[in-house]
Short mmCIF file of C-alpha atoms and ligand atoms in Angstrom, two decimals:
data_model
loop_
_atom_site.label_atom_id
_atom_site.label_comp_id
_atom_site.label_asym_id
_atom_site.label_seq_id
_atom_site.Cartn_x
_atom_site.Cartn_y
_atom_site.Cartn_z
CA MET F 1 358.78 -18.93 57.06
CA TYR F 2 356.61 -19.15 60.18
CA LEU F 3 353.52 -18.05 58.22
CA GLU F 4 354.36 -20.45 55.39
CA GLU F 5 354.62 -23.37 57.82
CA ILE F 6 351.21 -22.59 59.25
CA PHE F 7 349.25 -21.29 56.27
CA GLY F 8 351.29 -22.56 53.29
CA LEU F 9 349.64 -25.03 50.88
CA LYS F 10 352.63 -26.18 48.83
CA GLY F 11 352.12 -29.74 47.58
CA LYS F 12 348.39 -29.65 48.29
CA VAL F 13 345.68 -30.29 45.71
CA ALA F 14 342.66 -27.99 46.07
CA VAL F 15 339.30 -28.28 44.33
CA VAL F 16 337.04 -25.24 43.89
CA THR F 17 333.47 -25.70 42.67
CA GLY F 18 331.90 -22.80 40.79
CA GLY F 19 335.42 -21.38 40.49
CA ASN F 20 334.90 -19.81 37.06
CA ARG F 21 333.73 -16.48 38.52
CA GLY F 22 332.80 -14.56 41.67
CA ILE F 23 334.02 -15.70 45.08
CA GLY F 24 335.20 -19.06 43.70
CA GLN F 25 337.53 -17.38 41.22
CA VAL F 26 339.11 -15.08 43.81
CA VAL F 27 339.51 -17.89 46.34
CA ALA F 28 341.03 -20.14 43.65
CA GLU F 29 343.66 -17.47 43.02
CA GLY F 30 344.29 -17.16 46.78
CA LEU F 31 344.78 -20.92 47.16
CA ALA F 32 347.20 -20.83 44.21
CA ARG F 33 349.14 -17.95 45.79
CA ALA F 34 349.49 -20.06 48.94
CA GLY F 35 351.07 -22.79 46.78
CA ALA F 36 348.23 -25.24 46.05
CA GLU F 37 347.49 -26.82 42.70
CA VAL F 38 343.90 -25.71 42.00
CA ILE F 39 341.28 -27.62 40.01
CA ILE F 40 338.16 -25.76 38.97
CA LEU F 41 334.88 -27.67 38.71
CA SER F 42 332.23 -25.61 36.92
CA ARG F 43 329.59 -25.97 34.26
CA SER F 44 331.25 -23.52 31.88
CA GLY F 45 334.91 -22.89 31.04
CA ALA F 46 337.27 -21.25 33.51
CA GLU F 47 339.98 -19.69 31.31
CA ASP F 48 340.15 -16.44 33.32
CA THR F 49 340.58 -18.33 36.59
CA LEU F 50 343.22 -20.64 35.10
CA LYS F 51 345.19 -17.60 33.93
CA LYS F 52 345.04 -16.11 37.45
CA ILE F 53 346.24 -19.44 38.90
CA SER F 54 349.17 -19.57 36.52
CA ASP F 55 349.98 -15.86 37.09
CA ALA F 56 350.06 -16.71 40.80
CA GLY F 57 352.83 -19.20 40.00
CA SER F 58 350.81 -22.37 40.43
CA ARG F 59 349.19 -25.07 38.33
CA GLY F 60 345.58 -25.89 37.69
CA TYR F 61 343.00 -27.15 35.26
CA HIS F 62 339.26 -27.19 34.67
CA ILE F 63 336.79 -30.07 34.56
CA LYS F 64 333.27 -29.41 33.33
CA THR F 65 331.05 -30.48 36.23
CA ASP F 66 327.48 -30.08 37.40
CA VAL F 67 327.48 -30.34 41.20
CA THR F 68 323.88 -31.58 41.24
CA SER F 69 324.87 -34.71 39.34
CA GLU F 70 326.45 -37.53 41.34
CA GLU F 71 327.89 -39.05 38.15
CA SER F 72 329.40 -35.77 37.00
CA VAL F 73 331.05 -35.08 40.38
CA ALA F 74 332.31 -38.68 40.78
CA GLU F 75 333.83 -38.58 37.29
CA ALA F 76 335.52 -35.22 37.99
CA PHE F 77 337.03 -36.54 41.23
CA ARG F 78 338.17 -39.73 39.47
CA GLN F 79 340.00 -37.59 36.89
CA ILE F 80 341.61 -35.44 39.61
CA VAL F 81 342.94 -38.48 41.48
CA GLU F 82 344.30 -39.90 38.22
CA ARG F 83 345.92 -36.62 37.17
CA SER F 84 346.95 -34.99 40.47
CA GLY F 85 347.12 -38.02 42.80
CA SER F 86 345.30 -36.43 45.74
CA ILE F 87 342.46 -34.23 46.96
CA ASP F 88 343.50 -32.32 50.07
CA ILE F 89 341.23 -29.29 50.08
CA VAL F 90 337.71 -28.76 48.75
CA PHE F 91 336.13 -25.31 48.57
CA ASN F 92 332.52 -26.39 48.09
CA ASN F 93 331.34 -23.06 46.73
CA ALA F 94 328.89 -23.43 43.81
CA GLY F 95 325.52 -21.96 44.63
CA ILE F 96 322.50 -20.03 43.40
CA CYS F 97 320.09 -17.53 44.96
CA LEU F 98 316.44 -16.78 44.28
CA HIS F 99 314.79 -13.56 45.46
CA LYS F 100 311.06 -14.28 45.37
CA ASP F 101 308.13 -14.13 47.77
CA THR F 102 307.35 -17.62 48.98
CA LEU F 103 303.85 -17.71 47.48
CA GLU F 104 305.20 -16.56 44.11
CA ALA F 105 308.02 -19.09 43.99
CA SER F 106 307.09 -22.56 42.78
CA VAL F 107 307.95 -25.72 44.65
CA GLU F 108 310.11 -26.56 41.65
CA GLU F 109 312.11 -23.34 42.20
CA PHE F 110 312.53 -24.20 45.89
CA ARG F 111 313.75 -27.67 44.91
CA ARG F 112 316.25 -26.21 42.43
CA VAL F 113 317.85 -23.91 45.02
CA VAL F 114 318.08 -26.74 47.56
CA ASP F 115 319.38 -29.08 44.87
CA VAL F 116 322.34 -26.86 44.02
CA ASN F 117 323.12 -25.32 47.41
CA LEU F 118 322.53 -28.27 49.73
CA THR F 119 322.38 -31.51 47.75
CA GLY F 120 325.17 -30.28 45.43
CA GLU F 121 327.44 -29.54 48.38
CA TYR F 122 326.48 -32.87 49.94
CA ILE F 123 327.42 -34.74 46.75
CA VAL F 124 330.76 -32.91 46.47
CA ALA F 125 331.61 -33.39 50.17
CA ARG F 126 330.60 -37.06 50.02
CA GLU F 127 332.75 -37.83 46.96
CA ALA F 128 335.68 -35.91 48.47
CA GLY F 129 335.30 -37.64 51.83
CA LYS F 130 335.20 -41.05 50.12
CA ILE F 131 338.53 -40.40 48.39
CA MET F 132 340.14 -38.87 51.48
CA MET F 133 339.16 -41.94 53.53
CA GLU F 134 340.31 -44.41 50.85
CA LYS F 135 343.69 -42.69 50.54
CA GLY F 136 344.13 -41.76 54.21
CA ILE F 137 344.25 -38.04 53.36
CA GLN F 138 343.81 -35.70 56.32
CA GLY F 139 341.82 -33.29 54.20
CA SER F 140 339.87 -30.11 54.70
CA ILE F 141 336.40 -29.52 53.26
CA ILE F 142 335.08 -25.95 53.34
CA ASN F 143 331.36 -25.70 52.64
CA MET F 144 330.00 -22.38 51.41
CA ALA F 145 327.16 -21.32 53.70
CA SER F 146 326.06 -17.70 54.20
CA MET F 147 324.97 -15.36 56.96
CA SER F 148 321.54 -16.16 55.49
CA GLY F 149 321.89 -19.56 57.19
CA SER F 150 321.68 -17.80 60.56
CA ILE F 151 319.60 -14.67 59.95
CA VAL F 152 316.70 -13.73 57.67
CA ASN F 153 317.67 -11.09 55.12
CA ILE F 154 315.42 -8.09 54.57
CA PRO F 155 313.76 -6.58 52.60
CA GLN F 156 314.04 -9.28 49.89
CA TRP F 157 312.40 -12.65 50.49
CA GLN F 158 314.56 -15.67 49.79
CA CYS F 159 313.19 -18.51 51.88
CA SER F 160 314.68 -21.28 49.72
CA TYR F 161 318.18 -19.78 49.89
CA ASN F 162 318.05 -19.14 53.64
CA ALA F 163 316.79 -22.66 54.33
CA SER F 164 319.44 -24.23 52.09
CA LYS F 165 322.27 -22.33 53.79
CA ALA F 166 321.02 -23.13 57.31
CA ALA F 167 321.06 -26.77 56.28
CA VAL F 168 324.62 -26.42 54.94
CA ILE F 169 325.77 -25.21 58.37
CA HIS F 170 324.26 -28.22 60.14
CA MET F 171 325.36 -30.66 57.41
CA THR F 172 328.86 -29.31 58.05
CA ARG F 173 328.65 -30.04 61.77
CA SER F 174 327.25 -33.49 61.07
CA LEU F 175 330.07 -34.41 58.69
CA ALA F 176 332.69 -32.90 61.00
CA VAL F 177 331.65 -35.24 63.81
CA GLU F 178 331.12 -38.28 61.56
CA TRP F 179 334.52 -37.92 59.85
CA ALA F 180 336.61 -36.68 62.80
CA GLU F 181 338.03 -40.16 63.33
CA TYR F 182 339.40 -40.07 59.76
CA HIS F 183 341.09 -36.69 60.46
CA ILE F 184 338.94 -35.08 57.77
CA ARG F 185 337.95 -31.58 58.85
CA VAL F 186 334.71 -30.02 57.65
CA ASN F 187 333.93 -26.36 58.25
CA SER F 188 331.63 -23.78 56.70
CA LEU F 189 332.12 -20.18 55.66
CA SER F 190 329.31 -17.67 56.12
CA PRO F 191 329.88 -14.43 54.24
CA GLY F 192 327.66 -11.39 54.47
CA TYR F 193 326.88 -9.35 51.36
CA ILE F 194 329.88 -9.71 49.03
CA ALA F 195 330.24 -7.78 45.78
CA THR F 196 330.23 -10.47 43.06
CA PRO F 197 328.11 -11.11 39.94
CA MET F 198 325.52 -12.80 42.23
CA SER F 199 324.99 -9.59 44.21
CA VAL F 200 326.24 -6.86 41.85
CA ASP F 201 323.36 -7.61 39.47
CA THR F 202 320.88 -6.93 42.29
CA PRO F 203 318.82 -3.75 41.88
CA LYS F 204 320.35 -0.52 43.23
CA GLU F 205 317.37 0.14 45.53
CA LEU F 206 317.87 -3.21 47.21
CA LYS F 207 321.53 -2.54 47.87
CA GLU F 208 320.66 0.90 49.24
CA ALA F 209 318.25 -0.80 51.63
CA TRP F 210 321.02 -3.15 52.81
CA MET F 211 323.62 -0.50 53.68
CA PRO F 212 322.11 0.84 56.93
CA LEU F 213 321.69 -2.76 58.13
CA ILE F 214 325.39 -3.56 57.77
CA PRO F 215 327.35 -2.14 60.73
CA MET F 216 330.33 -1.52 58.41
CA HIS F 217 328.00 0.16 55.85
CA ARG F 218 329.59 -1.55 52.87
CA MET F 219 329.59 -4.85 51.03
CA GLY F 220 332.59 -7.10 51.47
CA LYS F 221 335.09 -7.85 48.73
CA PRO F 222 335.68 -11.46 47.67
CA GLU F 223 339.37 -10.90 48.55
CA GLU F 224 338.30 -10.41 52.17
CA LEU F 225 337.14 -14.05 52.30
CA VAL F 226 340.44 -15.50 51.12
CA PRO F 227 342.31 -15.35 54.48
CA ALA F 228 339.44 -17.20 56.18
CA VAL F 229 339.58 -19.92 53.52
CA LEU F 230 343.37 -20.19 53.86
CA TYR F 231 342.93 -20.61 57.61
CA LEU F 232 340.38 -23.41 57.14
CA ALA F 233 342.37 -25.05 54.34
CA SER F 234 345.76 -25.10 56.08
CA ASN F 235 347.52 -26.54 59.14
CA ALA F 236 346.53 -23.34 60.94
CA SER F 237 343.09 -24.85 61.62
CA GLY F 238 344.24 -28.34 62.59
CA TYR F 239 341.93 -28.41 65.65
CA THR F 240 339.02 -26.61 63.98
CA SER F 241 336.17 -28.71 62.61
CA GLY F 242 332.42 -28.21 62.50
CA SER F 243 332.88 -24.45 62.79
CA ASP F 244 331.00 -21.80 60.88
CA VAL F 245 333.34 -18.90 60.15
CA VAL F 246 331.35 -15.70 59.72
CA VAL F 247 332.78 -12.86 57.59
CA ASP F 248 329.95 -10.33 57.39
CA GLY F 249 330.99 -6.83 58.48
CA ALA F 250 329.21 -7.59 61.80
CA TYR F 251 325.78 -7.99 60.13
CA THR F 252 324.72 -10.96 62.24
CA CYS F 253 325.60 -9.19 65.51
CA VAL F 254 322.66 -6.80 65.38
N1 NAD A 301 327.87 -12.92 46.88
C1 NAD A 301 327.39 -12.93 48.11
O1 NAD A 301 326.96 -11.90 48.64
C2 NAD A 301 327.36 -14.22 48.88
C3 NAD A 301 327.12 -14.16 50.26
C4 NAD A 301 327.09 -15.33 51.00
C5 NAD A 301 327.30 -16.55 50.37
N2 NAD A 301 327.51 -16.58 49.03
C6 NAD A 301 327.71 -17.90 48.43
O2 NAD A 301 328.96 -17.94 47.79
C7 NAD A 301 328.92 -18.85 46.70
C8 NAD A 301 329.44 -18.17 45.45
O3 NAD A 301 328.64 -17.05 45.20
P1 NAD A 301 329.05 -15.86 44.22
O4 NAD A 301 328.55 -14.62 44.84
O5 NAD A 301 330.47 -15.97 43.82
O6 NAD A 301 328.06 -16.18 43.01
P2 NAD A 301 328.32 -16.43 41.47
O7 NAD A 301 326.97 -16.53 40.88
O8 NAD A 301 329.26 -15.42 40.95
O9 NAD A 301 329.05 -17.84 41.48
C9 NAD A 301 328.36 -19.04 41.69
C10 NAD A 301 329.06 -20.09 40.91
O10 NAD A 301 328.38 -21.34 41.12
C11 NAD A 301 328.25 -21.96 39.85
N3 NAD A 301 327.16 -22.95 39.83
C12 NAD A 301 325.84 -22.75 40.04
N4 NAD A 301 325.16 -23.90 39.88
C13 NAD A 301 326.09 -24.85 39.58
C14 NAD A 301 326.03 -26.25 39.30
N5 NAD A 301 324.86 -26.91 39.28
N6 NAD A 301 327.18 -26.91 39.05
C15 NAD A 301 328.36 -26.27 39.05
N7 NAD A 301 328.49 -24.94 39.30
C16 NAD A 301 327.37 -24.26 39.55
C17 NAD A 301 328.00 -20.80 38.89
O11 NAD A 301 328.20 -21.19 37.56
C18 NAD A 301 329.03 -19.81 39.40
O12 NAD A 301 330.30 -20.10 38.87
C19 NAD A 301 327.46 -19.32 46.60
O13 NAD A 301 327.31 -20.56 47.25
C20 NAD A 301 326.70 -18.24 47.36
O14 NAD A 301 325.50 -18.70 47.89
C21 NAD A 301 327.55 -15.45 48.27
#
């Protein structure tokens, strides 16, 4: 009862971008378990995630969306308001990573990473904030950053990704201050290496190089991010805004 009062999300409408797989899928299931209706915005279908949401005893649906397109995101949010009546929580998660030496990566590739990871999250947060303000919703926006926004990963070079995630952390702080008067909270989540399709497909040698650098000597599981998201999404974090919550097996401490 006590935990449900603080962390429970019954009656809340949550949006998860890139929720068709990886971290987004696991977090979508966690939000559903906590009682939220969960809408998945992704470029491809999300049948597996929708099944997990319904198995968790909640409701949800999918809207095909490209987060880099203002029109696509605005249309998705319009449909959500029409169908679900509110947008209380946004897990702004869609993202891509490029491992390439800077001089080998093209400017176009740099732009693409920034377009999805930073501008995409900006578009999603902006559309969500607009609706929250219009409807007087005291919402919570959780932007997906990364420990790469605070440290430089080695041995792989990923300048575009690191720069995009650092910008997400400061965009989060900027929106938190700008929207505080509307009681809209904006926080970011910075995971370390998490075992998902994004990282599981990385070459074995690279992962072997990472292990000694992680004080816990293992990658995290997507499930280990869910409690942090529930904290940021729920009443539990009512006085928390502009924070970057780091879940990285202590990587950034050394
Ligand atoms: N896996 C990790 O180790 C790790 C660590 C720190 C941060 N992250 C961040 O977590 C988020 C999710 O990563 P993941 O590991 O689950 O990766 P993933 O590749 O499994 O999932 C990324 C999701 O984003 C979606 N996406 C990409 N571009 C999109 C677009 N233009 N429009 C809509 N959806 C789009 C993909 O389709 C996919 O569903 C990313 O932002 C990533 O940077 C991941």
